[in-house]
Short mmCIF file of N, CA and C and ligand atoms in Angstrom, two decimals:
data_model
loop_
_atom_site.label_atom_id
_atom_site.label_comp_id
_atom_site.label_asym_id
_atom_site.label_seq_id
_atom_site.Cartn_x
_atom_site.Cartn_y
_atom_site.Cartn_z
N MET B 30 26.79 3.91 15.53
CA MET B 30 26.55 3.60 14.23
C MET B 30 26.32 2.11 14.10
N GLU B 31 25.25 1.71 13.36
CA GLU B 31 25.04 0.37 13.07
C GLU B 31 24.62 0.16 11.58
N ARG B 32 25.19 -0.95 11.06
CA ARG B 32 24.81 -1.21 9.65
C ARG B 32 23.39 -1.67 9.53
N PHE B 33 22.64 -1.14 8.69
CA PHE B 33 21.24 -1.48 8.48
C PHE B 33 20.88 -2.01 7.39
N TYR B 34 21.39 -1.74 6.22
CA TYR B 34 21.00 -2.21 4.80
C TYR B 34 22.21 -2.26 3.92
N THR B 35 22.27 -3.33 3.19
CA THR B 35 23.22 -3.35 2.01
C THR B 35 22.46 -3.32 0.92
N ALA B 36 22.79 -2.31 0.07
CA ALA B 36 21.95 -1.91 -1.21
C ALA B 36 22.50 -2.61 -2.33
N LEU B 37 21.79 -2.64 -3.33
CA LEU B 37 22.09 -3.27 -4.64
C LEU B 37 23.06 -2.38 -5.53
N ASN B 38 22.75 -1.09 -5.24
CA ASN B 38 23.57 -0.12 -5.93
C ASN B 38 23.33 1.35 -5.32
N ARG B 39 24.13 2.42 -5.78
CA ARG B 39 23.97 3.55 -5.12
C ARG B 39 22.65 4.20 -5.01
N PHE B 40 21.86 4.04 -6.13
CA PHE B 40 20.58 4.54 -6.37
C PHE B 40 19.79 3.90 -5.22
N ASP B 41 19.83 2.64 -5.15
CA ASP B 41 19.04 1.95 -4.09
C ASP B 41 19.36 2.46 -2.54
N ALA B 42 20.66 2.63 -2.38
CA ALA B 42 20.98 3.11 -1.21
C ALA B 42 20.56 4.40 -0.87
N TYR B 43 20.51 5.29 -1.79
CA TYR B 43 19.97 6.73 -1.52
C TYR B 43 18.48 6.71 -1.37
N LEU B 44 17.82 5.81 -2.11
CA LEU B 44 16.16 5.77 -1.96
C LEU B 44 16.12 5.32 -0.46
N VAL B 45 16.72 4.26 0.02
CA VAL B 45 16.52 4.01 1.41
C VAL B 45 16.90 5.16 2.31
N LEU B 46 18.03 5.73 2.08
CA LEU B 46 18.46 6.98 2.84
C LEU B 46 17.43 7.94 3.03
N HIS B 47 16.98 8.35 1.97
CA HIS B 47 16.06 9.48 1.97
C HIS B 47 14.87 9.16 2.60
N ARG B 48 14.36 7.81 2.38
CA ARG B 48 13.25 7.44 3.21
C ARG B 48 13.39 7.47 4.66
N LEU B 49 14.54 7.24 5.08
CA LEU B 49 14.76 7.18 6.67
C LEU B 49 14.93 8.65 7.02
N GLN B 50 15.54 9.46 6.28
CA GLN B 50 15.61 10.86 6.48
C GLN B 50 14.23 11.52 6.72
N HIS B 51 13.48 11.06 5.67
CA HIS B 51 12.20 11.81 5.76
C HIS B 51 11.30 11.32 7.10
N ALA B 52 11.62 10.11 7.52
CA ALA B 52 10.90 9.74 8.83
C ALA B 52 11.67 10.18 9.96
N GLY B 53 12.66 11.03 9.82
CA GLY B 53 13.45 11.65 10.93
C GLY B 53 14.29 10.69 11.66
N ILE B 54 14.84 9.69 10.77
CA ILE B 54 15.98 8.82 11.26
C ILE B 54 17.21 9.17 10.78
N PRO B 55 18.22 9.55 11.63
CA PRO B 55 19.53 9.88 10.97
C PRO B 55 20.18 8.70 10.59
N ALA B 56 20.84 8.85 9.33
CA ALA B 56 21.52 7.74 8.75
C ALA B 56 22.54 8.20 7.66
N ARG B 57 23.42 7.27 7.17
CA ARG B 57 24.34 7.66 6.32
C ARG B 57 24.58 6.49 5.39
N VAL B 58 25.13 6.96 4.08
CA VAL B 58 25.50 5.93 3.15
C VAL B 58 27.08 5.75 3.18
N PHE B 59 27.44 4.55 3.21
CA PHE B 59 28.89 4.28 3.10
C PHE B 59 29.13 3.46 1.89
N ASN B 60 30.33 3.40 1.41
CA ASN B 60 30.76 2.50 0.23
C ASN B 60 30.15 2.86 -1.16
N GLU B 61 29.54 4.22 -1.22
CA GLU B 61 28.84 4.51 -2.45
C GLU B 61 29.78 4.50 -3.74
N HIS B 62 31.00 4.71 -3.49
CA HIS B 62 31.88 4.67 -4.68
C HIS B 62 32.56 3.32 -4.80
N ALA B 63 32.15 2.24 -4.01
CA ALA B 63 32.80 1.04 -4.14
C ALA B 63 32.51 0.09 -5.28
N GLN B 64 31.57 0.47 -6.16
CA GLN B 64 31.18 -0.51 -7.17
C GLN B 64 32.32 -0.83 -8.08
N SER B 65 33.19 0.12 -8.49
CA SER B 65 34.38 -0.15 -9.28
C SER B 65 35.17 -1.43 -8.85
N ILE B 66 35.16 -1.65 -7.49
CA ILE B 66 36.11 -2.78 -7.03
C ILE B 66 35.34 -4.12 -6.81
N VAL B 67 34.10 -4.11 -7.16
CA VAL B 67 33.39 -5.40 -7.03
C VAL B 67 34.16 -6.50 -7.99
N GLY B 68 34.32 -7.56 -7.38
CA GLY B 68 35.24 -8.57 -7.97
C GLY B 68 36.29 -8.78 -7.39
N ASP B 69 36.94 -7.64 -6.71
CA ASP B 69 38.22 -7.76 -5.92
C ASP B 69 37.84 -8.11 -4.52
N VAL B 70 36.76 -7.78 -4.04
CA VAL B 70 36.49 -7.99 -2.72
C VAL B 70 35.07 -8.62 -2.63
N PRO B 71 34.71 -9.31 -1.56
CA PRO B 71 33.34 -10.04 -1.42
C PRO B 71 32.34 -8.82 -1.58
N PRO B 72 31.19 -9.20 -2.33
CA PRO B 72 30.19 -8.40 -2.61
C PRO B 72 29.53 -7.57 -1.49
N ASP B 73 29.43 -8.20 -0.26
CA ASP B 73 28.98 -7.57 0.71
C ASP B 73 29.69 -6.49 1.27
N VAL B 74 30.99 -6.52 1.05
CA VAL B 74 31.92 -5.36 1.51
C VAL B 74 31.81 -4.39 0.46
N ALA B 75 31.73 -4.71 -0.77
CA ALA B 75 31.88 -3.69 -1.85
C ALA B 75 30.59 -2.89 -2.16
N GLN B 76 29.35 -3.41 -1.66
CA GLN B 76 28.15 -2.80 -2.06
C GLN B 76 27.93 -1.50 -1.16
N PRO B 77 27.13 -0.64 -1.69
CA PRO B 77 26.89 0.54 -0.87
C PRO B 77 26.08 0.07 0.46
N GLN B 78 26.28 0.69 1.46
CA GLN B 78 25.53 0.30 2.68
C GLN B 78 24.86 1.65 3.33
N VAL B 79 23.82 1.44 3.95
CA VAL B 79 23.15 2.35 4.84
C VAL B 79 23.21 2.08 6.19
N TRP B 80 23.90 2.97 6.87
CA TRP B 80 23.99 2.86 8.33
C TRP B 80 23.20 3.86 9.26
N LEU B 81 22.66 3.28 10.38
CA LEU B 81 22.05 4.17 11.21
C LEU B 81 23.06 4.75 12.23
N GLU B 82 22.65 6.04 12.52
CA GLU B 82 23.56 6.79 13.41
C GLU B 82 23.18 6.30 14.82
N ASP B 83 22.04 5.87 15.13
CA ASP B 83 21.62 5.50 16.34
C ASP B 83 20.88 4.09 16.26
N SER B 84 21.49 3.05 16.76
CA SER B 84 20.97 1.70 16.65
C SER B 84 19.66 1.53 17.35
N ARG B 85 19.12 2.47 18.15
CA ARG B 85 17.71 2.45 18.71
C ARG B 85 16.73 2.70 17.70
N ASP B 86 17.10 3.36 16.62
CA ASP B 86 16.27 3.64 15.60
C ASP B 86 15.80 2.41 14.70
N ARG B 87 16.59 1.26 14.68
CA ARG B 87 16.34 0.15 13.98
C ARG B 87 14.95 -0.16 13.78
N PRO B 88 14.15 -0.55 14.93
CA PRO B 88 12.82 -0.99 14.64
C PRO B 88 12.07 0.01 13.80
N ARG B 89 12.26 1.26 13.95
CA ARG B 89 11.45 2.25 13.05
C ARG B 89 12.03 2.17 11.60
N ALA B 90 13.31 2.04 11.51
CA ALA B 90 13.79 1.94 10.28
C ALA B 90 13.59 0.63 9.43
N GLU B 91 13.29 -0.45 10.21
CA GLU B 91 12.84 -1.55 9.51
C GLU B 91 11.36 -1.33 9.06
N ASN B 92 10.54 -0.69 9.79
CA ASN B 92 9.33 -0.50 9.34
C ASN B 92 9.27 0.28 8.16
N GLU B 93 10.02 1.41 8.05
CA GLU B 93 10.20 2.17 6.95
C GLU B 93 10.69 1.42 5.66
N LEU B 94 11.55 0.62 5.86
CA LEU B 94 11.95 -0.36 4.71
C LEU B 94 11.01 -1.37 4.21
N ARG B 95 10.18 -1.86 5.18
CA ARG B 95 9.20 -2.72 4.89
C ARG B 95 8.11 -1.95 3.93
N ALA B 96 7.82 -0.80 4.40
CA ALA B 96 6.74 -0.09 3.69
C ALA B 96 7.23 0.25 2.32
N MET B 97 8.52 0.56 2.25
CA MET B 97 9.04 0.88 0.88
C MET B 97 9.05 -0.21 -0.06
N GLN B 98 9.30 -1.55 0.51
CA GLN B 98 9.38 -2.65 -0.29
C GLN B 98 7.95 -3.00 -0.73
N THR B 99 6.99 -2.74 0.02
CA THR B 99 5.46 -2.98 -0.22
C THR B 99 5.17 -2.09 -1.35
N GLU B 100 5.52 -0.90 -1.12
CA GLU B 100 5.11 0.27 -2.23
C GLU B 100 5.87 -0.22 -3.64
N ARG B 101 7.03 -0.50 -3.55
CA ARG B 101 7.69 -0.82 -4.66
C ARG B 101 7.19 -1.90 -5.46
N THR B 102 6.62 -2.96 -4.89
CA THR B 102 6.02 -4.20 -5.53
C THR B 102 4.73 -3.68 -6.31
N ARG B 103 4.13 -2.59 -5.63
CA ARG B 103 3.05 -2.35 -6.44
C ARG B 103 3.05 -1.04 -7.35
N THR B 104 4.29 -0.49 -7.46
CA THR B 104 4.32 0.77 -8.25
C THR B 104 5.49 0.37 -9.22
N GLY B 105 5.55 1.03 -10.31
CA GLY B 105 6.42 1.12 -11.31
C GLY B 105 6.41 2.37 -11.80
N SER B 106 6.56 2.66 -13.20
CA SER B 106 6.30 3.81 -13.72
C SER B 106 5.36 3.74 -14.95
N ARG B 107 4.62 4.93 -15.17
CA ARG B 107 3.99 4.95 -16.43
C ARG B 107 4.08 6.48 -16.83
N TRP B 108 3.98 6.56 -18.13
CA TRP B 108 4.06 7.99 -18.76
C TRP B 108 2.90 8.57 -19.23
N CYS B 109 2.71 9.78 -18.91
CA CYS B 109 1.41 10.53 -19.27
C CYS B 109 1.54 10.75 -20.85
N ARG B 110 0.21 10.35 -21.25
CA ARG B 110 0.17 10.44 -22.74
C ARG B 110 0.04 12.00 -23.27
N SER B 111 -0.37 12.59 -22.32
CA SER B 111 -0.48 14.22 -23.01
C SER B 111 0.85 15.04 -22.62
N CYS B 112 1.48 14.78 -21.57
CA CYS B 112 2.79 15.69 -21.38
C CYS B 112 4.08 14.80 -21.37
N ASN B 113 3.87 13.40 -21.44
CA ASN B 113 5.08 12.71 -21.27
C ASN B 113 5.89 12.69 -19.84
N GLU B 114 5.23 13.02 -18.86
CA GLU B 114 5.83 13.20 -17.64
C GLU B 114 5.71 11.70 -16.97
N GLU B 115 6.79 11.36 -16.18
CA GLU B 115 6.80 10.05 -15.53
C GLU B 115 5.89 10.03 -14.32
N ASN B 116 4.96 8.99 -14.30
CA ASN B 116 4.21 9.00 -13.07
C ASN B 116 4.34 7.83 -12.32
N PRO B 117 4.12 7.60 -11.06
CA PRO B 117 4.21 6.34 -10.45
C PRO B 117 2.89 5.46 -10.98
N ALA B 118 3.14 4.17 -10.89
CA ALA B 118 2.03 3.44 -11.63
C ALA B 118 0.74 3.27 -10.88
N ASN B 119 0.77 3.71 -9.55
CA ASN B 119 -0.53 3.72 -8.97
C ASN B 119 -1.38 5.05 -8.86
N PHE B 120 -0.77 6.02 -9.54
CA PHE B 120 -1.43 7.37 -9.83
C PHE B 120 -2.56 7.17 -10.81
N GLU B 121 -3.69 7.87 -10.62
CA GLU B 121 -4.82 7.77 -11.52
C GLU B 121 -4.73 8.91 -12.48
N LEU B 122 -4.21 10.10 -11.94
CA LEU B 122 -3.99 11.29 -12.78
C LEU B 122 -2.56 11.73 -12.83
N CYS B 123 -2.16 12.26 -13.88
CA CYS B 123 -0.83 12.79 -13.89
C CYS B 123 -0.56 13.85 -13.02
N TRP B 124 0.49 13.76 -12.43
CA TRP B 124 0.74 14.76 -11.19
C TRP B 124 1.02 16.13 -11.85
N LYS B 125 1.45 16.19 -13.17
CA LYS B 125 1.95 17.33 -13.66
C LYS B 125 0.84 18.21 -14.34
N CYS B 126 -0.04 17.58 -15.15
CA CYS B 126 -0.97 18.20 -15.93
C CYS B 126 -2.37 17.68 -15.71
N GLY B 127 -2.49 16.62 -14.77
CA GLY B 127 -3.89 16.25 -14.27
C GLY B 127 -4.63 15.38 -15.40
N ALA B 128 -3.76 14.95 -16.49
CA ALA B 128 -4.63 14.09 -17.43
C ALA B 128 -4.87 12.83 -16.79
N SER B 129 -5.95 12.15 -17.27
CA SER B 129 -6.04 10.70 -16.78
C SER B 129 -5.06 9.82 -17.39
N LEU B 130 -4.46 8.91 -16.55
CA LEU B 130 -3.39 7.91 -16.94
C LEU B 130 -4.04 6.71 -17.26
ZN1 ZN C 214 0.65 14.88 -17.92
#
Protein backbone atom coordinates (compact mmCIF):
# COMPACT_ATOMS: atom_id res chain seq x y z
CA MET A 1 0.00 0.00 0.00
CA GLU A 2 1.20 3.47 -0.77
CA ARG A 3 -0.41 6.87 -0.22
CA PHE A 4 -1.12 8.45 -3.55
CA TYR A 5 -3.38 11.44 -3.13
CA THR A 6 -4.69 13.62 -0.33
CA ALA A 7 -8.15 14.80 -1.27
CA LEU A 8 -9.93 18.02 -0.44
CA ASN A 9 -13.02 16.15 0.68
CA ARG A 10 -14.75 12.78 0.34
CA PHE A 11 -16.27 13.64 -3.00
CA ASP A 12 -12.86 14.49 -4.41
CA ALA A 13 -11.38 11.28 -2.98
CA TYR A 14 -14.03 9.14 -4.64
CA LEU A 15 -13.68 10.92 -7.97
CA VAL A 16 -10.01 9.97 -7.96
CA LEU A 17 -10.74 6.45 -6.69
CA HIS A 18 -13.28 5.79 -9.42
CA ARG A 19 -10.97 7.15 -12.06
CA LEU A 20 -8.21 4.78 -10.92
CA GLN A 21 -10.55 1.81 -10.73
CA HIS A 22 -11.80 2.58 -14.19
CA ALA A 23 -8.20 2.42 -15.40
CA GLY A 24 -7.77 -0.95 -13.69
CA ILE A 25 -5.64 0.36 -10.84
CA PRO A 26 -6.58 -1.12 -7.43
CA ALA A 27 -6.89 1.65 -4.85
CA ARG A 28 -8.71 2.47 -1.62
CA VAL A 29 -9.95 5.55 0.21
CA PHE A 30 -8.91 6.05 3.82
CA ASN A 31 -9.96 8.70 6.32
CA GLU A 32 -13.23 9.34 4.53
CA HIS A 33 -15.02 10.02 7.80
CA ALA A 34 -12.27 12.14 9.26
CA GLN A 35 -13.73 15.50 8.25
CA SER A 36 -15.36 16.00 11.62
CA ILE A 37 -12.05 16.02 13.43
CA VAL A 38 -10.39 18.64 11.22
CA GLY A 39 -9.09 21.22 13.63
CA ASP A 40 -7.96 18.67 16.16
CA VAL A 41 -5.30 17.09 13.99
CA PRO A 42 -3.08 18.40 11.19
CA PRO A 43 -5.13 18.75 7.97
CA ASP A 44 -2.92 16.35 6.08
CA VAL A 45 -3.83 13.61 8.55
CA ALA A 46 -7.52 14.42 8.69
CA GLN A 47 -8.26 14.66 4.99
CA PRO A 48 -9.47 11.69 2.97
CA GLN A 49 -6.64 9.90 1.23
CA VAL A 50 -6.42 7.65 -1.78
CA TRP A 51 -3.95 4.80 -1.42
CA LEU A 52 -2.65 2.54 -4.16
CA GLU A 53 -2.69 -1.14 -3.35
CA ASP A 54 0.44 -1.63 -5.45
CA SER A 55 3.04 1.13 -5.53
CA ARG A 56 4.16 -0.03 -8.97
CA ASP A 57 0.90 1.45 -10.30
CA ARG A 58 2.00 4.94 -9.31
CA PRO A 59 3.21 6.16 -12.74
CA ARG A 60 -0.07 5.08 -14.33
CA ALA A 61 -2.07 6.54 -11.48
CA GLU A 62 -0.27 9.85 -11.86
CA ASN A 63 -1.14 9.91 -15.54
CA GLU A 64 -4.78 9.37 -14.69
CA LEU A 65 -4.71 12.12 -12.09
CA ARG A 66 -3.09 14.54 -14.52
CA ALA A 67 -5.66 13.72 -17.20
CA MET A 68 -8.42 14.26 -14.66
CA GLN A 69 -7.12 17.64 -13.61
CA THR A 70 -6.81 18.74 -17.24
CA GLU A 71 -10.38 17.67 -17.92
CA ARG A 72 -11.59 19.42 -14.82
CA THR A 73 -10.13 22.77 -15.81
CA ARG A 74 -12.01 22.71 -19.05
CA THR A 75 -15.27 21.29 -17.79
CA GLY A 76 -17.87 22.50 -15.42
CA SER A 77 -21.55 21.88 -15.75
CA ARG A 78 -24.30 23.39 -17.73
CA TRP A 79 -27.96 22.62 -17.74
CA CYS A 80 -30.08 21.61 -20.69
CA ARG A 81 -32.72 24.17 -21.51
CA SER A 82 -35.24 21.61 -22.67
CA CYS A 83 -35.00 18.87 -20.02
CA ASN A 84 -32.94 20.52 -17.24
CA GLU A 85 -30.46 17.68 -17.13
CA GLU A 86 -26.92 18.48 -16.00
CA ASN A 87 -24.30 18.14 -18.73
CA PRO A 88 -20.50 18.56 -18.73
CA ALA A 89 -19.64 21.99 -20.11
CA ASN A 90 -17.75 20.52 -23.06
CA PHE A 91 -20.82 18.67 -24.41
CA GLU A 92 -22.39 20.11 -27.52
CA LEU A 93 -25.63 18.19 -27.18
CA CYS A 94 -27.58 17.12 -24.10
CA TRP A 95 -26.69 13.52 -23.32
CA LYS A 96 -30.26 12.84 -22.24
CA CYS A 97 -32.54 14.46 -24.78
CA GLY A 98 -30.13 15.44 -27.56
CA ALA A 99 -31.06 19.12 -27.54
CA SER A 100 -28.34 21.58 -28.50
CA LEU A 101 -26.64 23.14 -25.49
ZN1 LIG B 1 -31.82 17.73 -22.39
